[in-house]
Coordinates of C-alpha atoms and ligand atoms in Angstrom, one line a residue:
M336 CA 147.5 -26.8 75.8
C337 CA 147.6 -23.3 74.0
G338 CA 145.0 -20.8 76.0
I339 CA 143.6 -17.7 74.7
V340 CA 142.2 -14.7 77.4
G341 CA 140.6 -11.6 76.3
Y342 CA 138.8 -8.2 77.8
I343 CA 137.3 -4.6 76.4
G344 CA 135.8 -3.3 79.2
Q345 CA 136.2 -0.4 81.8
D346 CA 138.7 -1.3 83.5
N347 CA 142.5 -2.1 82.9
A348 CA 143.4 -5.5 81.2
K349 CA 147.1 -6.3 81.7
E350 CA 145.7 -7.6 85.5
L351 CA 143.3 -9.3 84.1
L352 CA 144.7 -10.6 81.5
L353 CA 147.5 -11.5 83.0
K354 CA 145.7 -13.4 86.3
G355 CA 143.5 -14.9 83.5
L356 CA 146.4 -17.2 81.7
E357 CA 147.7 -17.6 85.2
K358 CA 144.5 -20.0 85.0
L359 CA 145.2 -21.5 82.4
E360 CA 148.9 -22.5 82.9
Y361 CA 147.3 -25.8 84.1
R362 CA 147.0 -26.5 80.1
G363 CA 150.7 -26.5 79.5
Y364 CA 152.7 -24.1 77.5
D365 CA 156.0 -22.9 77.2
S366 CA 156.1 -19.1 76.7
A367 CA 153.3 -16.3 76.7
G368 CA 152.1 -12.6 76.0
I369 CA 149.7 -10.0 76.5
A370 CA 148.4 -7.7 74.0
V371 CA 146.8 -3.9 75.2
V372 CA 145.5 -1.5 73.0
N373 CA 145.8 2.2 73.7
E374 CA 145.7 5.5 72.1
S375 CA 149.3 5.2 71.6
G376 CA 148.9 2.0 69.4
T377 CA 149.2 -1.8 71.1
S378 CA 151.5 -2.6 73.4
V379 CA 153.2 -6.3 73.0
S380 CA 154.8 -8.1 75.9
K381 CA 155.9 -11.9 75.5
A382 CA 158.5 -13.8 77.3
K383 CA 159.3 -17.9 77.3
G384 CA 159.0 -19.9 79.9
R385 CA 156.5 -19.1 83.2
I386 CA 153.8 -16.9 83.3
S387 CA 156.0 -15.4 86.4
E388 CA 158.3 -14.6 83.3
L389 CA 155.6 -12.7 81.3
R390 CA 154.5 -10.5 84.6
K391 CA 158.1 -9.3 85.2
V392 CA 158.2 -8.2 81.6
A393 CA 154.5 -7.0 81.1
E394 CA 154.9 -4.3 84.7
A395 CA 157.7 -2.9 83.0
D396 CA 155.7 -2.3 79.7
D397 CA 153.3 0.7 79.4
Q398 CA 150.5 -1.4 79.2
D399 CA 147.3 0.6 80.1
G400 CA 144.6 0.0 78.1
T401 CA 141.0 -1.7 78.5
L402 CA 141.5 -4.1 75.5
G403 CA 143.4 -6.6 75.5
I404 CA 144.2 -9.9 74.4
G405 CA 146.6 -13.0 76.0
H406 CA 147.9 -16.0 75.0
T407 CA 150.1 -18.9 76.4
R408 CA 151.4 -20.8 73.7
W409 CA 152.4 -25.0 73.6
A410 CA 154.9 -25.2 70.9
T411 CA 153.8 -26.9 67.2
H412 CA 155.2 -24.4 64.8
G413 CA 158.9 -23.2 65.4
V414 CA 160.6 -23.4 69.1
P415 CA 159.5 -21.7 71.8
N416 CA 161.4 -18.0 72.1
Y417 CA 160.0 -14.5 72.2
E418 CA 159.6 -14.2 68.2
N419 CA 157.3 -17.4 67.8
S420 CA 155.3 -16.2 70.9
H421 CA 151.9 -14.7 70.6
P422 CA 150.3 -12.5 69.7
H423 CA 151.8 -11.8 66.6
Q424 CA 151.4 -8.7 64.9
S425 CA 151.0 -7.5 61.3
A426 CA 153.8 -6.1 59.6
S427 CA 152.3 -2.3 60.2
K428 CA 151.4 -3.7 63.5
R429 CA 148.1 -2.5 62.8
F430 CA 146.7 -6.0 64.1
T431 CA 147.7 -8.5 66.9
L432 CA 146.0 -11.7 66.5
V433 CA 146.0 -14.7 69.4
H434 CA 145.3 -18.3 68.1
N435 CA 145.1 -21.9 69.0
G436 CA 145.4 -24.4 67.0
V437 CA 147.2 -25.5 63.7
I438 CA 146.4 -24.4 60.3
E439 CA 147.0 -26.8 57.1
N440 CA 147.3 -24.3 54.7
Y441 CA 149.2 -21.9 56.1
E442 CA 152.7 -22.4 53.6
E443 CA 149.9 -22.2 50.9
L444 CA 148.2 -19.2 51.6
K445 CA 151.8 -17.7 51.9
N446 CA 152.8 -18.2 48.9
E447 CA 149.4 -17.3 46.9
Y448 CA 149.2 -14.1 49.1
L449 CA 152.0 -13.1 51.0
S450 CA 154.7 -13.2 49.2
D451 CA 156.6 -9.7 49.3
I452 CA 155.6 -9.7 53.5
T453 CA 159.4 -10.6 55.5
F454 CA 157.9 -13.0 58.6
I455 CA 158.8 -12.9 61.6
S456 CA 158.1 -16.0 63.5
E457 CA 157.9 -19.2 62.3
T458 CA 154.1 -19.7 62.9
D459 CA 151.5 -20.5 61.3
T460 CA 149.8 -18.3 62.7
E461 CA 151.6 -15.2 61.5
V462 CA 150.2 -16.2 58.2
I463 CA 146.3 -15.6 59.7
V464 CA 146.9 -11.6 61.1
Q465 CA 149.1 -10.9 57.8
L466 CA 146.5 -12.3 55.4
V467 CA 144.3 -9.5 57.3
E468 CA 146.3 -6.5 56.7
H469 CA 146.8 -8.2 53.1
F470 CA 142.7 -8.0 52.8
S471 CA 142.4 -4.4 54.9
N472 CA 145.3 -3.2 52.6
E473 CA 142.6 -3.9 49.9
G474 CA 140.0 -1.9 50.8
L475 CA 138.0 -4.5 53.2
S476 CA 136.7 -3.4 56.5
T477 CA 138.6 -5.1 59.5
E478 CA 135.3 -7.5 60.3
D479 CA 135.2 -7.9 55.9
A480 CA 139.3 -8.9 56.2
F481 CA 138.7 -11.4 59.2
T482 CA 135.5 -12.9 57.7
K483 CA 137.3 -13.2 54.7
V484 CA 140.3 -14.9 56.0
I485 CA 138.4 -17.4 57.8
S486 CA 137.0 -18.7 54.7
L487 CA 140.7 -18.8 53.6
L488 CA 142.2 -21.2 56.4
E489 CA 141.9 -25.0 56.4
G490 CA 142.8 -26.3 59.8
S491 CA 141.8 -25.8 63.7
Y492 CA 141.9 -22.6 65.1
A493 CA 140.6 -20.0 68.4
L494 CA 141.6 -16.9 67.5
G495 CA 141.2 -13.4 68.9
L496 CA 142.2 -10.5 66.6
I497 CA 142.8 -6.4 67.7
D498 CA 143.4 -3.4 65.1
N499 CA 144.4 -0.7 66.8
E500 CA 142.7 1.9 64.5
D501 CA 139.5 -0.3 66.6
E502 CA 139.0 0.6 70.1
D503 CA 136.2 -1.1 70.9
K504 CA 136.2 -4.7 69.3
I505 CA 138.1 -8.5 69.6
F506 CA 137.3 -10.5 66.5
V507 CA 136.5 -13.8 67.5
A508 CA 136.5 -17.2 65.8
K509 CA 136.9 -20.1 65.9
N510 CA 136.8 -24.0 64.2
K511 CA 137.5 -27.3 66.0
S512 CA 139.7 -25.5 69.0
P513 CA 137.3 -24.3 72.0
L514 CA 136.8 -20.8 72.7
L515 CA 134.1 -19.1 75.0
I516 CA 132.7 -15.6 74.8
G517 CA 132.2 -14.0 79.2
V518 CA 129.4 -11.9 79.6
G519 CA 129.3 -8.8 81.8
D520 CA 128.2 -5.8 83.1
D521 CA 129.8 -3.3 80.5
F522 CA 132.1 -5.2 79.9
N523 CA 132.7 -9.1 77.9
V524 CA 135.7 -11.5 77.7
I525 CA 136.6 -14.3 76.0
A526 CA 138.0 -17.4 77.2
S527 CA 139.1 -21.0 76.0
D528 CA 138.5 -22.4 79.6
A529 CA 136.0 -20.7 81.6
I530 CA 137.9 -21.0 84.6
A531 CA 140.5 -18.6 83.5
M532 CA 137.4 -15.6 83.3
L533 CA 135.5 -16.9 86.6
Q534 CA 137.4 -14.2 88.6
V535 CA 135.0 -11.7 86.4
T536 CA 132.1 -13.5 85.4
N537 CA 130.5 -16.7 85.6
Q538 CA 128.0 -15.9 82.6
Y539 CA 129.2 -17.2 79.1
K540 CA 128.0 -18.2 75.0
E541 CA 129.4 -20.5 72.8
I542 CA 130.4 -20.4 69.7
H543 CA 129.8 -22.8 66.6
D544 CA 132.7 -23.1 64.2
H545 CA 133.3 -20.8 61.4
E546 CA 130.9 -18.8 63.5
I547 CA 132.4 -14.5 62.8
V548 CA 132.1 -13.2 66.6
I549 CA 132.5 -9.2 66.9
V550 CA 132.8 -8.5 70.7
K551 CA 132.0 -5.0 72.0
R552 CA 132.4 -3.6 75.7
D553 CA 128.3 -3.5 75.7
D554 CA 127.5 -6.4 72.8
V555 CA 128.4 -9.2 71.7
V556 CA 127.4 -9.8 67.8
I557 CA 127.5 -13.3 66.3
K558 CA 127.3 -14.1 62.9
T559 CA 127.9 -16.6 60.1
L560 CA 130.3 -16.2 57.4
E561 CA 127.4 -15.1 54.9
G562 CA 126.5 -11.8 57.7
E563 CA 123.2 -13.3 59.4
V564 CA 123.5 -12.3 62.9
Q565 CA 122.7 -15.4 65.6
E566 CA 121.1 -14.8 68.4
R567 CA 122.7 -16.8 71.1
E568 CA 121.2 -17.1 75.4
S569 CA 124.0 -17.5 77.9
Y570 CA 124.9 -19.6 80.0
T571 CA 126.6 -20.3 83.9
A572 CA 129.1 -21.6 84.0
Q573 CA 129.4 -24.8 86.8
I574 CA 132.4 -24.3 87.6
D575 CA 133.3 -23.2 91.7
A576 CA 135.9 -20.3 91.2
A577 CA 137.5 -22.7 94.9
D578 CA 137.2 -25.3 93.0
A579 CA 139.9 -24.1 90.8
E580 CA 142.3 -23.6 93.9
K581 CA 144.7 -25.7 95.2
G582 CA 143.7 -24.6 99.1
V583 CA 145.4 -26.7 101.6
Y584 CA 147.3 -28.5 99.3
D585 CA 150.9 -28.1 97.8
H586 CA 149.7 -29.3 94.4
Y587 CA 147.0 -29.3 92.4
M588 CA 147.6 -33.5 91.9
L589 CA 147.5 -33.6 95.6
K590 CA 144.2 -32.0 96.4
E591 CA 142.4 -34.1 93.4
I592 CA 144.1 -37.3 94.6
H593 CA 142.9 -36.4 97.8
E594 CA 138.9 -35.0 96.5
Q595 CA 138.7 -38.8 95.1
P596 CA 136.3 -40.1 97.6
A597 CA 134.1 -36.7 97.3
V598 CA 133.7 -37.3 93.6
M599 CA 133.0 -41.4 94.1
R600 CA 129.9 -39.9 96.8
R601 CA 128.7 -37.3 94.2
I602 CA 128.6 -39.9 91.1
I603 CA 126.9 -41.9 93.6
Q604 CA 124.0 -39.5 94.3
E605 CA 124.2 -38.4 90.6
Y606 CA 123.4 -41.2 89.2
Q607 CA 120.4 -42.2 92.0
D608 CA 117.6 -41.6 91.8
E609 CA 114.8 -41.2 95.1
N610 CA 114.4 -44.7 95.7
G611 CA 118.2 -45.6 95.8
N612 CA 117.9 -47.3 92.3
L613 CA 120.5 -46.5 89.5
K614 CA 119.4 -44.2 87.2
M615 CA 120.3 -42.5 83.6
D616 CA 118.6 -40.5 80.6
S617 CA 116.3 -43.2 79.1
S618 CA 117.4 -42.3 76.2
I619 CA 121.3 -43.5 76.9
I620 CA 120.1 -46.5 77.9
K621 CA 117.9 -47.5 75.0
D622 CA 120.6 -46.4 72.1
V623 CA 124.0 -48.2 74.5
A624 CA 121.1 -51.3 74.9
E625 CA 120.5 -51.7 71.4
A626 CA 124.1 -52.1 69.4
D627 CA 125.8 -55.1 68.8
R628 CA 129.3 -53.5 70.0
I629 CA 130.5 -51.0 72.1
Y630 CA 133.4 -48.6 70.1
V631 CA 135.6 -47.0 72.7
I632 CA 137.4 -44.3 71.7
A633 CA 139.9 -42.4 73.8
A634 CA 143.9 -41.3 74.6
G635 CA 146.2 -41.4 77.6
T636 CA 144.7 -41.8 81.0
S637 CA 140.8 -41.9 79.7
Y638 CA 142.1 -44.7 77.3
H639 CA 143.4 -46.9 80.1
A640 CA 140.4 -45.6 82.0
G641 CA 137.6 -47.3 78.2
L642 CA 140.2 -51.0 79.1
V643 CA 138.5 -51.1 82.6
G644 CA 135.5 -49.9 81.3
K645 CA 135.3 -53.1 78.6
E646 CA 135.4 -55.2 81.7
F647 CA 132.1 -54.2 83.2
I648 CA 130.3 -53.8 79.7
E649 CA 131.5 -57.5 78.8
K650 CA 131.3 -59.1 82.1
W651 CA 128.1 -57.3 83.1
A652 CA 126.2 -56.0 80.1
G653 CA 127.2 -59.0 77.5
V654 CA 127.8 -56.2 74.6
P655 CA 131.4 -57.2 73.2
T656 CA 133.3 -53.8 73.6
E657 CA 136.8 -52.9 71.7
V658 CA 138.8 -49.8 73.1
H659 CA 140.9 -47.9 70.6
V660 CA 143.6 -45.6 70.8
A661 CA 141.8 -42.3 69.1
S662 CA 144.6 -41.1 67.2
E663 CA 145.5 -44.6 65.4
F664 CA 141.2 -45.2 65.0
V665 CA 140.7 -42.8 62.7
Y666 CA 143.7 -44.1 60.4
N667 CA 143.0 -47.3 60.5
M668 CA 139.0 -47.9 61.4
P669 CA 138.4 -51.9 62.2
L670 CA 135.5 -53.3 60.8
L671 CA 132.7 -52.1 62.0
S672 CA 129.3 -53.9 63.2
E673 CA 126.2 -53.7 62.1
K674 CA 124.8 -51.3 64.9
P675 CA 127.7 -49.8 66.5
L676 CA 127.8 -47.4 69.7
F677 CA 131.0 -45.3 69.8
I678 CA 132.3 -44.5 73.7
F679 CA 134.2 -41.0 73.9
I680 CA 136.0 -40.8 77.1
S681 CA 137.5 -38.0 77.4
Q682 CA 138.4 -35.9 81.0
S683 CA 138.6 -32.2 78.8
G684 CA 135.8 -33.0 76.2
E685 CA 138.6 -31.6 74.0
T686 CA 141.1 -34.0 72.8
A687 CA 141.1 -33.2 68.8
D688 CA 142.9 -37.1 68.0
S689 CA 139.0 -38.0 69.5
R690 CA 137.3 -35.4 68.2
A691 CA 138.8 -36.4 65.1
V692 CA 137.4 -40.2 64.8
L693 CA 133.7 -38.8 66.5
V694 CA 133.8 -36.5 63.3
E695 CA 134.2 -39.7 61.1
T696 CA 131.5 -41.6 62.9
N697 CA 128.7 -38.9 63.0
K698 CA 129.4 -38.4 58.9
L699 CA 128.8 -42.5 59.0
G700 CA 125.8 -41.9 61.3
H701 CA 126.4 -43.8 64.2
K702 CA 125.5 -43.4 67.9
S703 CA 127.5 -41.7 70.2
L704 CA 128.4 -41.2 73.6
T705 CA 130.8 -38.7 75.2
I706 CA 132.2 -39.4 78.6
T707 CA 133.4 -36.7 80.0
N708 CA 134.0 -34.0 83.2
V709 CA 133.2 -31.0 81.1
A710 CA 129.6 -29.9 80.3
G711 CA 129.1 -27.9 77.1
S712 CA 133.1 -29.5 75.6
T713 CA 133.3 -30.2 72.3
L714 CA 132.7 -33.8 72.0
S715 CA 129.9 -33.7 75.0
R716 CA 128.1 -31.1 71.5
E717 CA 129.1 -33.1 68.8
A718 CA 128.0 -36.4 70.5
D719 CA 124.0 -37.4 70.6
H720 CA 124.3 -38.4 74.2
T721 CA 126.6 -37.0 77.2
L722 CA 127.0 -38.5 80.9
L723 CA 129.1 -36.6 83.5
L724 CA 131.9 -37.5 85.3
H725 CA 130.9 -35.2 88.7
A726 CA 134.2 -34.4 89.2
G727 CA 135.3 -30.8 89.5
P728 CA 137.9 -29.1 87.3
E729 CA 141.0 -31.3 87.0
I730 CA 144.1 -28.7 87.1
A731 CA 147.0 -31.2 87.7
V732 CA 148.0 -32.3 83.8
A733 CA 148.3 -35.2 85.1
S734 CA 145.3 -37.3 85.3
T735 CA 143.6 -38.8 88.6
K736 CA 140.5 -38.1 90.2
A737 CA 139.0 -38.2 86.5
Y738 CA 139.9 -41.8 85.2
T739 CA 138.3 -42.9 88.6
A740 CA 135.3 -40.9 88.0
Q741 CA 135.2 -42.3 84.8
I742 CA 135.9 -46.3 85.6
A743 CA 133.1 -45.4 88.3
V744 CA 130.2 -43.8 85.4
L745 CA 131.2 -46.5 83.0
S746 CA 130.5 -49.0 86.1
I747 CA 127.2 -47.8 86.1
L748 CA 126.1 -47.4 82.7
S749 CA 127.2 -51.2 82.3
Q750 CA 125.2 -52.1 85.3
I751 CA 121.6 -49.9 83.9
V752 CA 122.3 -51.6 80.5
A753 CA 122.5 -55.1 81.6
K754 CA 119.6 -54.9 83.7
E755 CA 118.4 -53.9 80.8
H756 CA 119.5 -57.0 78.9
K757 CA 117.5 -58.8 81.7
R758 CA 121.3 -59.9 82.8
E759 CA 121.3 -61.1 86.8
A760 CA 123.2 -58.8 88.7
D761 CA 125.7 -60.2 90.8
V762 CA 126.8 -57.2 92.4
D763 CA 124.8 -54.2 94.2
L764 CA 127.1 -51.9 92.7
L765 CA 125.8 -48.2 94.8
R766 CA 127.1 -50.6 98.1
E767 CA 130.3 -52.0 96.1
L768 CA 131.3 -48.3 95.2
A769 CA 129.9 -47.0 99.1
K770 CA 132.9 -49.7 99.7
V771 CA 135.2 -48.3 97.1
T772 CA 134.8 -44.7 98.8
T773 CA 136.2 -46.3 102.2
A774 CA 138.6 -48.1 100.5
I775 CA 140.2 -44.8 98.9
E776 CA 140.0 -42.5 102.0
A777 CA 141.8 -44.9 103.7
I778 CA 144.7 -45.3 101.2
V779 CA 144.6 -41.4 100.7
D780 CA 145.0 -41.9 104.7
D781 CA 147.9 -44.0 104.4
A782 CA 149.8 -40.8 102.0
E783 CA 152.9 -42.1 104.0
V784 CA 152.9 -44.8 103.7
M785 CA 152.9 -44.2 100.1
E786 CA 155.7 -41.8 99.9
Q787 CA 158.0 -44.5 101.7
I788 CA 157.4 -46.3 99.1
A789 CA 158.5 -44.0 96.8
T790 CA 161.7 -43.4 98.6
D791 CA 162.0 -47.2 98.5
F792 CA 161.9 -47.8 95.7
L793 CA 161.9 -44.7 93.3
E794 CA 164.1 -42.4 94.7
T795 CA 167.2 -43.0 92.2
T796 CA 166.1 -45.4 89.7
R797 CA 166.4 -44.9 86.2
N798 CA 163.2 -46.6 85.4
A799 CA 160.7 -48.9 86.7
F800 CA 158.4 -51.4 85.9
F801 CA 154.4 -52.2 86.2
I802 CA 153.1 -55.8 86.1
G803 CA 149.9 -57.0 86.5
R804 CA 147.1 -59.8 85.0
T805 CA 144.1 -59.2 83.5
I806 CA 142.2 -56.2 85.4
D807 CA 145.5 -55.0 87.2
Y808 CA 147.4 -54.7 83.8
N809 CA 144.6 -52.2 82.9
V810 CA 146.6 -50.5 86.1
S811 CA 149.7 -51.2 85.9
L812 CA 149.1 -49.3 82.4
E813 CA 147.7 -46.0 84.3
G814 CA 150.5 -46.1 86.9
S815 CA 153.3 -46.7 84.5
L816 CA 151.7 -43.5 82.7
K817 CA 151.3 -41.7 85.8
L818 CA 154.8 -42.0 87.4
K819 CA 156.9 -41.1 83.5
E820 CA 154.7 -38.3 82.9
I821 CA 155.4 -36.9 86.2
S822 CA 158.9 -38.2 87.3
Y823 CA 160.6 -38.8 83.9
I824 CA 161.2 -42.4 85.1
Q825 CA 161.3 -44.1 82.3
A826 CA 158.2 -46.6 83.1
E827 CA 156.2 -49.8 81.2
G828 CA 152.8 -51.7 82.0
F829 CA 153.7 -54.9 81.4
A830 CA 151.3 -58.3 81.5
G831 CA 152.9 -60.1 83.8
G832 CA 152.9 -62.9 81.5
E833 CA 154.5 -61.2 78.8
L834 CA 157.8 -60.7 80.9
K835 CA 159.2 -63.4 79.7
H836 CA 158.6 -63.1 76.1
G837 CA 161.2 -60.5 76.0
T838 CA 160.8 -57.8 78.8
I839 CA 162.5 -59.8 81.1
A840 CA 166.0 -58.9 79.1
L841 CA 165.6 -55.3 80.8
I842 CA 165.8 -56.1 84.7
E843 CA 169.0 -55.7 86.4
D844 CA 170.1 -55.2 90.4
G845 CA 167.5 -53.0 91.9
T846 CA 165.3 -52.7 89.0
P847 CA 162.1 -51.5 90.7
V848 CA 159.2 -53.9 89.4
I849 CA 155.8 -53.1 91.2
A850 CA 153.3 -55.6 91.1
L851 CA 149.2 -55.7 91.5
A852 CA 147.8 -58.8 93.1
T853 CA 144.1 -58.0 93.5
Q854 CA 142.5 -60.4 91.3
E855 CA 142.1 -64.1 92.6
N856 CA 142.2 -66.3 89.1
V857 CA 145.6 -65.1 88.7
N858 CA 147.4 -64.0 92.4
L859 CA 149.7 -67.0 92.0
S860 CA 150.5 -66.8 88.9
I861 CA 151.8 -62.7 89.1
R862 CA 153.6 -63.5 92.1
G863 CA 155.3 -66.9 90.0
N864 CA 155.9 -63.5 87.4
V865 CA 157.0 -61.5 91.0
K866 CA 159.5 -64.5 91.2
E867 CA 161.0 -64.6 87.9
V868 CA 161.9 -60.6 88.5
V869 CA 163.5 -61.4 91.6
A870 CA 166.2 -64.1 90.5
R871 CA 167.3 -61.8 87.9
G872 CA 167.8 -59.2 90.8
A873 CA 164.5 -57.3 90.5
N874 CA 163.2 -54.9 93.7
P875 CA 160.1 -55.8 94.1
C876 CA 157.3 -53.8 95.5
I877 CA 153.8 -56.1 96.0
I878 CA 150.7 -54.4 96.3
S879 CA 148.0 -57.0 96.8
M880 CA 144.0 -57.2 98.2
N881 CA 143.8 -57.6 101.8
G882 CA 142.2 -61.6 101.1
L883 CA 144.9 -62.4 98.4
N884 CA 148.1 -60.7 100.6
K885 CA 150.7 -62.8 101.8
D886 CA 153.6 -62.1 104.0
G887 CA 156.2 -59.9 102.8
D888 CA 153.4 -57.5 100.2
T889 CA 155.0 -54.0 100.2
Y890 CA 150.5 -52.2 100.6
V891 CA 147.7 -54.2 101.3
I892 CA 144.5 -52.0 99.9
P893 CA 141.1 -52.9 101.8
Q894 CA 138.7 -55.9 100.1
V895 CA 136.3 -54.5 97.4
H896 CA 134.8 -55.7 94.6
E897 CA 137.4 -57.6 92.5
L898 CA 136.0 -55.5 89.5
L899 CA 136.4 -52.2 90.9
T900 CA 139.6 -52.9 92.1
P901 CA 141.6 -50.5 89.9
L902 CA 139.4 -47.7 91.6
V903 CA 141.5 -48.3 94.5
S904 CA 144.8 -49.7 93.7
V905 CA 145.2 -46.7 91.4
V906 CA 145.5 -44.7 94.1
T907 CA 148.0 -45.7 95.6
L908 CA 150.3 -45.7 92.2
Q909 CA 148.8 -41.7 91.9
L910 CA 150.2 -41.3 95.5
I911 CA 153.7 -42.6 94.2
S912 CA 154.0 -41.5 91.7
Y913 CA 153.2 -38.4 93.2
Y914 CA 155.5 -38.3 95.7
A915 CA 158.1 -40.2 93.4
A916 CA 158.6 -36.5 91.7
L917 CA 158.5 -34.4 94.4
H918 CA 161.0 -36.1 95.8
R919 CA 163.2 -35.0 92.4
D920 CA 161.7 -31.5 93.0
L921 CA 160.0 -31.5 90.1
D922 CA 157.2 -29.8 88.7
V923 CA 154.4 -31.8 89.4
D924 CA 151.5 -30.4 87.8
K925 CA 153.2 -29.1 85.4
P926 CA 155.2 -31.8 83.5
R927 CA 157.6 -30.6 81.1
N928 CA 156.1 -30.8 77.4
L929 CA 152.6 -31.7 78.6
A930 CA 149.5 -30.1 77.7
K931 CA 146.0 -30.8 80.0
S932 CA 144.0 -30.4 77.1
V933 CA 145.0 -32.0 74.1
T934 CA 143.6 -30.1 71.3
V935 CA 145.8 -30.9 68.7
E936 CA 146.2 -34.3 66.6
Ligands
LIG1175 C1 148.0 -38.3 81.7 C2 147.1 -37.4 81.0 C3 146.6 -37.7 79.8 C4 145.2 -37.5 79.2 C5 144.8 -37.9 78.0 C6 143.4 -38.0 77.2 O1 147.6 -37.8 83.0 O2 145.8 -37.0 81.4 O3 147.1 -38.9 78.8 O4 144.2 -38.4 80.0 O5 145.8 -36.5 76.9 O6 142.9 -36.2 77.1 P1 141.4 -36.3 77.4 O7 140.6 -37.4 79.2 O8 141.2 -35.1 78.7 O9 140.8 -36.8 76.9

C-alpha cells in the first residue's frame, strides 16, 4: 500500500528518494511523486503509473536540494491521477505533505476550518496540509500548527511535512500506519519500511502513535503531543540489502518460491535447542497452553495458513480453535470462551484489518500472539508475544514463502503445546519438517513440469476450479487465490463434496479442475468428485501424493506427513500460478489493484 520516504542531509535528495520509492514498489501503488526543497522553493514532480514514469518527469524537473519527501499512492480517496497523487501542497505552496492512511473526519475538518479554500484534489490528505497552513496563518509556528492538526485528526496516518521556509526539518507523525526514522551520519531519513532506505542506513528509530517528530540533518527530536521530549534508542534493521534484490531470478515471486527450502531450514534451526529439541519462549508456551480456545485472526493467504494451523492445534495440541477473517471478526465478534488466546498471523505485521481486531482484544484484556515476518511491526509490538517467520523480506505481492513459513511455525507451536499438555506425540516434527524441505526442493527442481501444467491447463482459460477435501481443501483455497491474484483467471477453491450442491453447474467442456489428493481418508472420495466433473466435460489436473497416487495423475508430490502436505502441495500451485501469469505476459510481482501491505481497513 502507500509508501513514504524522506531525506534530509548533505546529498542530492532526488536520486535517494527515487531509489527509495523503487524499493517500496512491491507494496503496490498506482501513482508516485517527490518534492524537493531548495532556495527557490519546493519543486514537486508527480506521475500516474510506475516509478519509471516519475523518474522521467523528475529528471526533466529542476530539483536540486538536500531535503525532500516522496510517496507511492494506492488510491483510496479519488482515482489515480496527477492531482490526487502525493505530495500535496497548501494553497500558498509553502507546505508540502505526504500521507499514508485514511483520515476519517476530513469532511468535518474541511467544513469547519477550510470553507474558503479551493481544493485541487479529491484526497483526504490535502485537508491536512491546508489545515497546517490555516493554523500557521493564525500565527502558530510550523511545529505548533502541525501538532495542532495532529490533535484534530481521526483515522490512520503516517505523515511527512516540509516547509519551504525551513530547509532544516521534516515534520513527522503517525497513527496506526507504519513509519520509521532512519538515522545516519549528518543525515536522517524517514521510511514506511526500512527496506526503502537500507541504501543509506540500517539504523532505525521507532515512532509511537501520536508522537511529533522533528527530523533534522543532525538530530531527531521525538515529542509527545504535550511537547514532552522522548528519548528513543535506534536499532539495527535485520535485513540484508541483498535479500531485497531479485538476484538471478526474473521475478521476486520465483525467487521467493525457490527460497522455501532455505526458509524451512532456518525455521528448523531457529526453533531448535542445542539438544535437538523444539524450543520457544516459555511465556508463550504458558499463555497458549492455558487458553481454553484459540482464535486465529488473519487475512488472505495468512488466513489460509491459519486454516491449516487449526488442524495442528486441534489434532496435536488438543485446543479448540477458530479461524476468522479479520475484517469480518472486527464487526461481528463471536461469543468468546472464558480464557481465549488470540493468534494474529500476518506476514507484514501491518494489516489494518488484523490490527483493528488486536486493538479490540487488547481493550478486552485478552492474551495475544503475533506470528509475523517483520520484527518490530505494529502487530508484533502491540501483541503480548511474537513468533517470527524468519522468511526474509517477501517482496512479491503474492505471498509464497510467508505462507509455508507460517504453517511451519504453527506446526512447531502446536507440537510444543501438545508436549505441555502431555499429549502423546505421534510425530517427530523436526524430522518431518526436514522431509518436507527435501520434498519442496524436489518440486522447485521440477519447475519446468509446473510450467507445462500451466500450459496444458491454464493457457487460454477464463476460469479454473481448485478442489480438495479436508486439509487439501484449505490448500485449494490458497491455490485459487494465488492463481486469481496474479493471472486474473477467475479461480475458486471448493470442498470436493460441495461441488454437487451448486458449483458443478459452472463446469463446461474444458473447464480446468485442479484436484489435490494427498489425504488417505478422502482419497477415494476426491477422486469420485473428479469423476463427477469429468463426466461434465472438465479438464482434470490431479496432484496427488506418493503412496496415494493412481495411474494418470498429473503430478505426484513426494510423501510427507499427512498433516504437513500443505507445505509441499502448495508449492506446485504457486509455480503453476506463476507460469500461468508469466505466459499471459502479466506483471507477476505487482498484480493490478493489489498492495503488499494492506494498511487501510
Ligand atoms: C496474497 C496475499 C494477501 C495477504 C493479506 C494479509 O498473496 O499476500 O492475501 O496474505 O493481505 O497480509 P499479511 O499477511 O501481511 O497480514
